Tab-separated table of C-alpha atoms (C1' of nucleotides) in Angstrom:
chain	number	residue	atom	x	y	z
A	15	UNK	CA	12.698	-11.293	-34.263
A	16	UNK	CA	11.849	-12.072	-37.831
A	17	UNK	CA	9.647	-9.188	-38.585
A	18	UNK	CA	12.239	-6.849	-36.830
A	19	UNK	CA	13.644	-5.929	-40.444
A	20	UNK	CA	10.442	-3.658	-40.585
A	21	UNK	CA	7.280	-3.912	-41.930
A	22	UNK	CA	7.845	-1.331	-45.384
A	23	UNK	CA	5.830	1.271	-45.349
A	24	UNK	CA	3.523	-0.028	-48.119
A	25	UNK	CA	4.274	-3.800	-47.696
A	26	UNK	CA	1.987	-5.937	-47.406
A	27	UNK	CA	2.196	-6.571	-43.958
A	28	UNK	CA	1.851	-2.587	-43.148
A	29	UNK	CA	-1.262	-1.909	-45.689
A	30	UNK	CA	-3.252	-5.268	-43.585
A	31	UNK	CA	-2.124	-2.993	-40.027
A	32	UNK	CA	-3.496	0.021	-41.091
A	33	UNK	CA	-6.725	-1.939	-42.181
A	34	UNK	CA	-6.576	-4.298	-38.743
A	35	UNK	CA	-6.107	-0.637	-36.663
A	36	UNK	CA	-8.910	1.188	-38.682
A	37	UNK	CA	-11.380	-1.617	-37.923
A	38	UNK	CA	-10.669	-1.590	-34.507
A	39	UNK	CA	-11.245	1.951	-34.206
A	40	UNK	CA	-14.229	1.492	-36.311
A	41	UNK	CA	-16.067	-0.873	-34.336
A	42	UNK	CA	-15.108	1.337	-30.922
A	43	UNK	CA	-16.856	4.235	-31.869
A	44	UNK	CA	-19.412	2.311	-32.005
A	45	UNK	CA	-19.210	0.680	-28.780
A	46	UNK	CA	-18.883	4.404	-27.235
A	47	UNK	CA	-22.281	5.404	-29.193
A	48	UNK	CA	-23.889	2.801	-27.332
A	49	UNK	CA	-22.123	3.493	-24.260
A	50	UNK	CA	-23.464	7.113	-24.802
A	51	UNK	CA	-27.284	5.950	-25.069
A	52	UNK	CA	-26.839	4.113	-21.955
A	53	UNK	CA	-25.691	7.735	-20.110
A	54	UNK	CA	-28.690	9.497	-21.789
A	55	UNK	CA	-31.035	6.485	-20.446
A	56	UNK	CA	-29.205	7.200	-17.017
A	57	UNK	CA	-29.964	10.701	-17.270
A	58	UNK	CA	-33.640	10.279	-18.242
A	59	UNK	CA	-34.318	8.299	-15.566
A	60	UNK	CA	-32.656	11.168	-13.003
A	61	UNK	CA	-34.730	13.882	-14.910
A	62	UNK	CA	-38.099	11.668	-13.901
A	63	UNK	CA	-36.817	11.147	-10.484
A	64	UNK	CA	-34.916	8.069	-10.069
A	65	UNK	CA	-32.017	7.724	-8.210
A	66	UNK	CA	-29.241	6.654	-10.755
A	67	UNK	CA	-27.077	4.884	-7.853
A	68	UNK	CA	-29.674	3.297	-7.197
A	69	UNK	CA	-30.471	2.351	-10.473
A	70	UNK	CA	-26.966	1.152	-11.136
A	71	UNK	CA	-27.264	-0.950	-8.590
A	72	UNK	CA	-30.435	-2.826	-9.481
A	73	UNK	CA	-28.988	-3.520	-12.940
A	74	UNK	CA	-25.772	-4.593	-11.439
A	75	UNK	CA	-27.802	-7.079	-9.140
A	76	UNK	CA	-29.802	-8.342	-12.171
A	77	UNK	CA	-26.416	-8.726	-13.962
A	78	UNK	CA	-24.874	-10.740	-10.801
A	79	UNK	CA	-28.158	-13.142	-10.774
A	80	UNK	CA	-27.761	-14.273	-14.402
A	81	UNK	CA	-24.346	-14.437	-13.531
A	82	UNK	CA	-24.844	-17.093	-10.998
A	83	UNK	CA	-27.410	-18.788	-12.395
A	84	UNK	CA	-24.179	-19.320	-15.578
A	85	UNK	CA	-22.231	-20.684	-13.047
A	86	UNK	CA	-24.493	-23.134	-11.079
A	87	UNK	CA	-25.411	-24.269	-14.878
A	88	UNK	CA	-21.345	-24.545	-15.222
A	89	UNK	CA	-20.536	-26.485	-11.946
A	90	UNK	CA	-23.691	-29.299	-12.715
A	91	UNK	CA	-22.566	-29.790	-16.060
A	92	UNK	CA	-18.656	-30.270	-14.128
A	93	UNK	CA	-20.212	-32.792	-11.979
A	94	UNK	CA	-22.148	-34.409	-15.015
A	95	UNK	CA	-19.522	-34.878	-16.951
A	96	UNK	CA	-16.883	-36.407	-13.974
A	97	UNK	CA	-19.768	-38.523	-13.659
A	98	UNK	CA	-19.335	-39.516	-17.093
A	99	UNK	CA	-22.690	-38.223	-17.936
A	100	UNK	CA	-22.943	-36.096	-20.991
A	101	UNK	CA	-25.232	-33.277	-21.013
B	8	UNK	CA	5.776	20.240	-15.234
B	9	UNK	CA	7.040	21.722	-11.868
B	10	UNK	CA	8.691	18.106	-11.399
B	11	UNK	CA	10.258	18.295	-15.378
B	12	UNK	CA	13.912	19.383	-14.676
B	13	UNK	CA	14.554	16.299	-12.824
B	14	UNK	CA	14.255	14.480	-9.328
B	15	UNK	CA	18.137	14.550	-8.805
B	16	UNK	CA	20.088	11.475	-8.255
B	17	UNK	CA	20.593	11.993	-5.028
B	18	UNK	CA	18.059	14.411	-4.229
B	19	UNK	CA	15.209	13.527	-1.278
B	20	UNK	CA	12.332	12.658	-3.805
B	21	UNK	CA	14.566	10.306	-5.208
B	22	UNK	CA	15.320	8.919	-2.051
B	23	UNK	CA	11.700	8.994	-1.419
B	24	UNK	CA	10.948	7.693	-4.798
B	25	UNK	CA	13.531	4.339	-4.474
B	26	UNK	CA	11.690	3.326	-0.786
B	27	UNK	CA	8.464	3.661	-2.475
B	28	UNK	CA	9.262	0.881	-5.299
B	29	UNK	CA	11.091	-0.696	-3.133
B	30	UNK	CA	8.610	-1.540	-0.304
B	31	UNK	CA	6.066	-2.099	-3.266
B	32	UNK	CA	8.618	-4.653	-4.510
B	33	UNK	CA	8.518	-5.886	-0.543
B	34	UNK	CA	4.874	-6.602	-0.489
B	35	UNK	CA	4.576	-7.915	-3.961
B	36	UNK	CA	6.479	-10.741	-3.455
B	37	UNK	CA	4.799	-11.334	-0.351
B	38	UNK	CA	1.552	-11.420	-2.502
B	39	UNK	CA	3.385	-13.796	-4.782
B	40	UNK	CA	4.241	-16.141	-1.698
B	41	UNK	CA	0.619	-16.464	-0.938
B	42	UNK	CA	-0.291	-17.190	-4.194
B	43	UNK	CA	1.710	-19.640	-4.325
B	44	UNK	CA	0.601	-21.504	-1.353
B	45	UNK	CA	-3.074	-21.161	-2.769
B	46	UNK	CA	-1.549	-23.098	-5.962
B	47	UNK	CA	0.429	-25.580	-3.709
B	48	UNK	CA	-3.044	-26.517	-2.172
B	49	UNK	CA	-4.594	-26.750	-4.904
B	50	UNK	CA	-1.985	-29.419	-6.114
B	51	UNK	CA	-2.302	-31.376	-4.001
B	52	UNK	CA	-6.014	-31.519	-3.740
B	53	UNK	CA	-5.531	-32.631	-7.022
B	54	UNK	CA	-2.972	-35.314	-5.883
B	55	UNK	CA	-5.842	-36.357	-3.573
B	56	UNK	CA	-8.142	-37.165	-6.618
B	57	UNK	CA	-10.153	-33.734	-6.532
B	58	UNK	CA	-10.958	-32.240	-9.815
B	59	UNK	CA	-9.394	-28.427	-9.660
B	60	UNK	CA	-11.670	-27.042	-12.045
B	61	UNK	CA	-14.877	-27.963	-9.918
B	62	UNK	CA	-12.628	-26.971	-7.000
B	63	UNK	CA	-12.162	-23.028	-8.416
B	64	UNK	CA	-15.643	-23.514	-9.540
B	65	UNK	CA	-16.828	-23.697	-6.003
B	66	UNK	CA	-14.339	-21.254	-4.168
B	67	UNK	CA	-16.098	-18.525	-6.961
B	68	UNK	CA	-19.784	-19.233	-6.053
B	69	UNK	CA	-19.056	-18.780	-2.713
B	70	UNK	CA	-17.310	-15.570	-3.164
B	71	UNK	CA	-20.240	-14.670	-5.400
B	72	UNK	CA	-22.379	-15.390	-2.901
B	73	UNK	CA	-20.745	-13.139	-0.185
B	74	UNK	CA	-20.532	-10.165	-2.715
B	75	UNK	CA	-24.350	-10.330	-3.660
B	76	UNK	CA	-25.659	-10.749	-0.127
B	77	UNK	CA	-23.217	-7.480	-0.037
B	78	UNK	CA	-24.597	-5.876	-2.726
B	79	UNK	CA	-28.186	-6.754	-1.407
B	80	UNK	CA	-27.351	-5.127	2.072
B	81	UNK	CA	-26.141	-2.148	0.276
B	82	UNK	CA	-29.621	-1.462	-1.796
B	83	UNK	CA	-31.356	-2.246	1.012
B	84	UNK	CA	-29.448	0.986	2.736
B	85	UNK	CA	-29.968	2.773	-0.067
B	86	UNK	CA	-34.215	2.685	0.160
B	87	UNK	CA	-33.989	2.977	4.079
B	88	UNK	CA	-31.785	6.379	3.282
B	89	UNK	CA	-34.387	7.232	0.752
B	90	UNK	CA	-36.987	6.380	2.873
B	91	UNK	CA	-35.156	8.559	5.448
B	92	UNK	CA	-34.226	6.054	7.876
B	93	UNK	CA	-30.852	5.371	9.306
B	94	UNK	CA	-29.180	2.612	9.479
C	19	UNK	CA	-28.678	-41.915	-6.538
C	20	UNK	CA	-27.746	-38.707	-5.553
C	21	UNK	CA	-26.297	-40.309	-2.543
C	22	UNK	CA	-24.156	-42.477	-4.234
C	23	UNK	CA	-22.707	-40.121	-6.770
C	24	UNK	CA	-22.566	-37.376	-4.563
C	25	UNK	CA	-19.283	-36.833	-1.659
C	26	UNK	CA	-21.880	-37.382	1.476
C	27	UNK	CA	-21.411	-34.283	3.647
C	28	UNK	CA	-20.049	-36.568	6.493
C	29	UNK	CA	-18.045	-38.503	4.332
C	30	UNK	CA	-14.319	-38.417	4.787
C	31	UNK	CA	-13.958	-37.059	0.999
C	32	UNK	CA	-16.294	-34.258	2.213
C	33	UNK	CA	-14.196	-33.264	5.622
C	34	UNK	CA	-11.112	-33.041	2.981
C	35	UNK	CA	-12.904	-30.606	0.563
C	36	UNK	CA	-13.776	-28.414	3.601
C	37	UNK	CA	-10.598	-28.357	4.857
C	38	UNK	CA	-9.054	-27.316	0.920
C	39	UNK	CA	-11.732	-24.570	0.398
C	40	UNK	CA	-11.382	-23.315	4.047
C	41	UNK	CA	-7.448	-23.025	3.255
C	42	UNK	CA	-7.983	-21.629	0.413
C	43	UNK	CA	-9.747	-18.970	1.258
C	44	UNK	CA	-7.823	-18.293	4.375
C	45	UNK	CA	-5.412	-17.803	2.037
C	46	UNK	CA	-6.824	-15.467	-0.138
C	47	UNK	CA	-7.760	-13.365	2.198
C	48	UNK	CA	-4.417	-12.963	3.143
C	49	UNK	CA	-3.736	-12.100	-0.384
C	50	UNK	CA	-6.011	-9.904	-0.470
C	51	UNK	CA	-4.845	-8.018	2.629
C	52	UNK	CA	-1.238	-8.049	1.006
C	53	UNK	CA	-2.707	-6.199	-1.896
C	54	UNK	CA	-4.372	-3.881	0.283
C	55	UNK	CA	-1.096	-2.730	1.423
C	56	UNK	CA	0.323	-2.133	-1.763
C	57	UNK	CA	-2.936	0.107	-3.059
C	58	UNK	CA	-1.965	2.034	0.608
C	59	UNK	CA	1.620	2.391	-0.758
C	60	UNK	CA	0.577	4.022	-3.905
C	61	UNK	CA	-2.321	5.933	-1.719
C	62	UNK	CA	0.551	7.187	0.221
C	63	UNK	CA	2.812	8.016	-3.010
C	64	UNK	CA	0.346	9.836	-4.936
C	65	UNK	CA	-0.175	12.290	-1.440
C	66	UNK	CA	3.320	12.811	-2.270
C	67	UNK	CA	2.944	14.304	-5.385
C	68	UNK	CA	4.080	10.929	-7.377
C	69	UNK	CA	1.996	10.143	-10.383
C	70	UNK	CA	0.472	6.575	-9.791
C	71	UNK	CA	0.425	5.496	-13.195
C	72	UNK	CA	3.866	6.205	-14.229
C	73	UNK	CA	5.169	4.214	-10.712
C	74	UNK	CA	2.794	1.345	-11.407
C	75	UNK	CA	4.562	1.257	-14.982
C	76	UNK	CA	8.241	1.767	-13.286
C	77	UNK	CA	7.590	-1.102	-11.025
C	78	UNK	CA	6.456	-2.847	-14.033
C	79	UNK	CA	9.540	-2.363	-15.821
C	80	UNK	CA	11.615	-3.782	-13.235
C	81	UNK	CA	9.660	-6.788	-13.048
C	82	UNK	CA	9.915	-6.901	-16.827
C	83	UNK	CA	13.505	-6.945	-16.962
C	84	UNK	CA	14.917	-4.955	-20.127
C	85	UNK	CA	15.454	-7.702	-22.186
C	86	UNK	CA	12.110	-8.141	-22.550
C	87	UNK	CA	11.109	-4.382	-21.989
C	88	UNK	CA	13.776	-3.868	-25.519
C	89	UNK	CA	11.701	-6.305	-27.465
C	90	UNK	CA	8.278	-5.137	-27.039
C	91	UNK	CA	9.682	-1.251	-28.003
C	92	UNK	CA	11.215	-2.735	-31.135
C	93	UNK	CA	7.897	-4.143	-31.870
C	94	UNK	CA	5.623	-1.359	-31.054
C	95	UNK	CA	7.956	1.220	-32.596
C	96	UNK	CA	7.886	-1.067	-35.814
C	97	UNK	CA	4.149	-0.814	-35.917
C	98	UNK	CA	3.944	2.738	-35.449
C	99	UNK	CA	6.545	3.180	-38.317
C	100	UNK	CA	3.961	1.259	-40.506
C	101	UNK	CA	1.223	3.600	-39.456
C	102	UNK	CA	3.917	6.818	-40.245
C	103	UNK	CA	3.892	7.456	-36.594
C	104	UNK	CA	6.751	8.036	-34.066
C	105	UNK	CA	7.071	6.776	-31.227
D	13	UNK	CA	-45.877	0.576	5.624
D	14	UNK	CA	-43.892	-1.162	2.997
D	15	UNK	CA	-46.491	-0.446	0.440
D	16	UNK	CA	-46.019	3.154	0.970
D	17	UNK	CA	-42.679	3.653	0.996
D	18	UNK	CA	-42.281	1.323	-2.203
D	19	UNK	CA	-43.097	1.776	-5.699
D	20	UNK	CA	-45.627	-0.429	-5.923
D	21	UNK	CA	-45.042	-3.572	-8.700
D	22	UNK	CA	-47.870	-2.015	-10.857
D	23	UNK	CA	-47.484	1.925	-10.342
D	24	UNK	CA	-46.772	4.235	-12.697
D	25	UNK	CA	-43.323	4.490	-11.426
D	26	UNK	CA	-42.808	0.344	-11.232
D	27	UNK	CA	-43.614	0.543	-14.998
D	28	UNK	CA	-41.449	3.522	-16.122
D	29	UNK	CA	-38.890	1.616	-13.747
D	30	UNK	CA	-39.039	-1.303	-15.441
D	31	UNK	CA	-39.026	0.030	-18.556
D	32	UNK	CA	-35.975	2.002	-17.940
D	33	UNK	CA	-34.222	-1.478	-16.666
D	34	UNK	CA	-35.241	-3.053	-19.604
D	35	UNK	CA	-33.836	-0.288	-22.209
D	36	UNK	CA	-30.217	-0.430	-20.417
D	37	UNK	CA	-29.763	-4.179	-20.484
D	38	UNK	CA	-30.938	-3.905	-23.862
D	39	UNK	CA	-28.108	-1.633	-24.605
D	40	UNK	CA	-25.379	-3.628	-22.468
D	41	UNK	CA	-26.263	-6.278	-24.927
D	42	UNK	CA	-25.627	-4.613	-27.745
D	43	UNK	CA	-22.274	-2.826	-26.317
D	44	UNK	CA	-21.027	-6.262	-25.312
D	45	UNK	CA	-22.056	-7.820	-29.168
D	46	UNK	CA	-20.078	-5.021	-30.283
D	47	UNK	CA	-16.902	-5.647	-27.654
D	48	UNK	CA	-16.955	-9.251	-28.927
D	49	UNK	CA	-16.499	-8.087	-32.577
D	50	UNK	CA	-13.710	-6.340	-31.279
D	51	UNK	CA	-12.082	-9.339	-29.781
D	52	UNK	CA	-12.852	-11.032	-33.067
D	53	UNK	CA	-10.395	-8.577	-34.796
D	54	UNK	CA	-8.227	-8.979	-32.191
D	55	UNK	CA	-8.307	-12.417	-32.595
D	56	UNK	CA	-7.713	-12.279	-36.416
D	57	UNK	CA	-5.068	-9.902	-36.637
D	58	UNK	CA	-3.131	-12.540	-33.630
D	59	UNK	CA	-3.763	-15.209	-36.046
D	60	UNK	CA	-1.879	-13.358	-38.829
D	61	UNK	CA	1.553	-13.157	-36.752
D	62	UNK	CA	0.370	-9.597	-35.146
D	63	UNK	CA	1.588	-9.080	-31.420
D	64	UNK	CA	-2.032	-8.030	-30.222
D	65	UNK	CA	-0.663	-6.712	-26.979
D	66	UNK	CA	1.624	-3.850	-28.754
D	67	UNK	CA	-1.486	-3.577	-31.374
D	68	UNK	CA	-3.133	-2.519	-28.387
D	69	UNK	CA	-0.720	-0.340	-27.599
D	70	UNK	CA	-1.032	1.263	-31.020
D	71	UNK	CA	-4.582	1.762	-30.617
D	72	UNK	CA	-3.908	3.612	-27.240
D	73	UNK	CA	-1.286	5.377	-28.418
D	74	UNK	CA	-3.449	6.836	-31.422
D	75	UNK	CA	-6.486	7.613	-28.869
D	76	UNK	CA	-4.137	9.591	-26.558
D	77	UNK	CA	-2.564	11.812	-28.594
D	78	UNK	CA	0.994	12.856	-28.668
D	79	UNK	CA	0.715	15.378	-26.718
D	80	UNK	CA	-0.256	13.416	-23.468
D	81	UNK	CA	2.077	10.392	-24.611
D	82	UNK	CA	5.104	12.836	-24.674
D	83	UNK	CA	3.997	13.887	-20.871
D	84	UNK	CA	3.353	10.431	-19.508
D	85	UNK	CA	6.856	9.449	-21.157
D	86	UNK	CA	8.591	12.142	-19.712
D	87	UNK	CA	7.583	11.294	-15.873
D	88	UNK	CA	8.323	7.797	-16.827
D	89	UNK	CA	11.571	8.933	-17.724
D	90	UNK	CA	11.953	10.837	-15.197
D	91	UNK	CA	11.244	8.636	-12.447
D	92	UNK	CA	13.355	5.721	-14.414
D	93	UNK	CA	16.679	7.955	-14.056
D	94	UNK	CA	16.029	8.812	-10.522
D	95	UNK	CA	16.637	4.927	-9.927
D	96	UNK	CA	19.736	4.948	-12.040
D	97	UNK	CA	17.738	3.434	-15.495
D	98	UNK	CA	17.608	3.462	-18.520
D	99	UNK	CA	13.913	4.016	-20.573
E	13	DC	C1'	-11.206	20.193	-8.580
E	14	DA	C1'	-9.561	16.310	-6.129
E	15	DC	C1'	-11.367	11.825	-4.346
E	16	DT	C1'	-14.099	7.782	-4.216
E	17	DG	C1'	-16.020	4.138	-6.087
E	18	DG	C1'	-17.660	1.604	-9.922
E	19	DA	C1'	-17.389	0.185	-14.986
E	20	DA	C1'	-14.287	-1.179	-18.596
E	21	DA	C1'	-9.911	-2.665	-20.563
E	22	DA	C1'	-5.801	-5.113	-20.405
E	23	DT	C1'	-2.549	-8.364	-18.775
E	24	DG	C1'	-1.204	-12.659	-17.006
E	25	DC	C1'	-2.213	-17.497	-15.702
E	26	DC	C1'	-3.794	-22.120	-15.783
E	27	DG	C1'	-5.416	-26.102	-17.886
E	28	DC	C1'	-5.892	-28.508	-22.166
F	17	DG	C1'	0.584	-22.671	-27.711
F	18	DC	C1'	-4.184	-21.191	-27.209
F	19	DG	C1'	-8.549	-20.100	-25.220
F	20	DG	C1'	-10.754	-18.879	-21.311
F	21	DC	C1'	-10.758	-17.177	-16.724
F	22	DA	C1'	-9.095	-14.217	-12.885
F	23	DT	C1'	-6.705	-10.460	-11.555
F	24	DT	C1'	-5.035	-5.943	-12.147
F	25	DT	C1'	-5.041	-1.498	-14.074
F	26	DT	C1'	-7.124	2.333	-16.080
F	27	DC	C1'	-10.812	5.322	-16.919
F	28	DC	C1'	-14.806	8.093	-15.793
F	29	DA	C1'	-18.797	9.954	-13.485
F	30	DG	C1'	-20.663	11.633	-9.432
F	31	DT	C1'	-19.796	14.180	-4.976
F	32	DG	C1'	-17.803	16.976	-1.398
DNA sequence: CACTGGAAAATGCCGC
DNA sequence: GCGGCATTTTCCAGTG
């Protein structure tokens, strides 16, 4: 409740907002860009032929693998350590 | 907008409206129930000396495991469609 | 070494980690069947005519209590004031 | 028969195929680098005394427009007095 | 053009 | 109380 006064309109607190909110917007633009690249990739691959579902899938597959792999890495170093075995 | 000038008090789609939340409400804490049995067990696995880190550790490479050999089934039905084959 | 460090699959340590992961996941599954339910619910609403969204956020609400609900307005709306937005 | 149906591992296709793997992960990379400086801000503006979970509400808010706020709010509203509450 | 499923974002939760 | 993880919710593209 301490900030419920209000943050003035040129306080401050409200100028760092405005620069914390622009940021943000900032760095998703970019984000979408790249999101965009990866469609057009997509769509290059389904002018050549490919199926994109297909596609998806493989990368999603790959994506799951590495994901494992993170995890069996996590669980070993779990049993390492409660053996009191640093890594 | 059709629905803009109000669901009356009393009228059916409020009726209809209030079961709707209200057997949502119903099942949620139902869902809440069972979660709370999985933590209960998991207490007292870790009364029993078990470390419940390494415990959730385990419970998600197992599910991982079911969703990839999933995944894996479902690529492989996607070449045997392309390859014109059914199932 | 392996042997000794390791809960022996026969062991009676072993037995009681089967037992917790196979409750476990009994449970979740049942969890998971609960929440099936409730995505049937709003399935069901949305054939209705009922916007999803704006139910998921009424049940939220409820949940929430208005106490709370009050507080997190009175903070947003404060941060959109700083921005020279309404709410 | 396998070798038919397949694109073989040094074909033109495997190649392009590969290639077109290796462009989106590439990509997802950088996306998820960029999501990460995201969080970052996130993190920063929380560690100023900024409620990130209504800043994300801002940032919504400003992406949506008030045009489709003012319609979500109004089914919300809607909906809430059909159960006898308040917004 | 609504529906389905899949990717992404957001919220909540648990352990430290 | 915070960071990380798991779940939940929302969004979006493809498809009939």
């Amino acid at each position: 409740m301490a900030q419920t006064a209000g943050i003035g309109h040129n306080s401050a607190a409200g100028a760092q907002l405005k620069s914390i909110v622009e940021r943000i917007e900032r760095l998703e633009e970019e984000k979408k860009a790249t999101a965009d690249d990866i469609k057009d990739v997509y769509a290059e691959a389904k002018a050549n032929g490919f199926d994109t579902k297909q596609l998806r899938a493989v990368v999603r597959i790959r994506k799951m693998g590495q994901q494992k792999r993170a995890e069996e890495l996590a669980i070993l170093d779990l049993y390492l350590h409660a053996l009191g075995m640093e890594l």
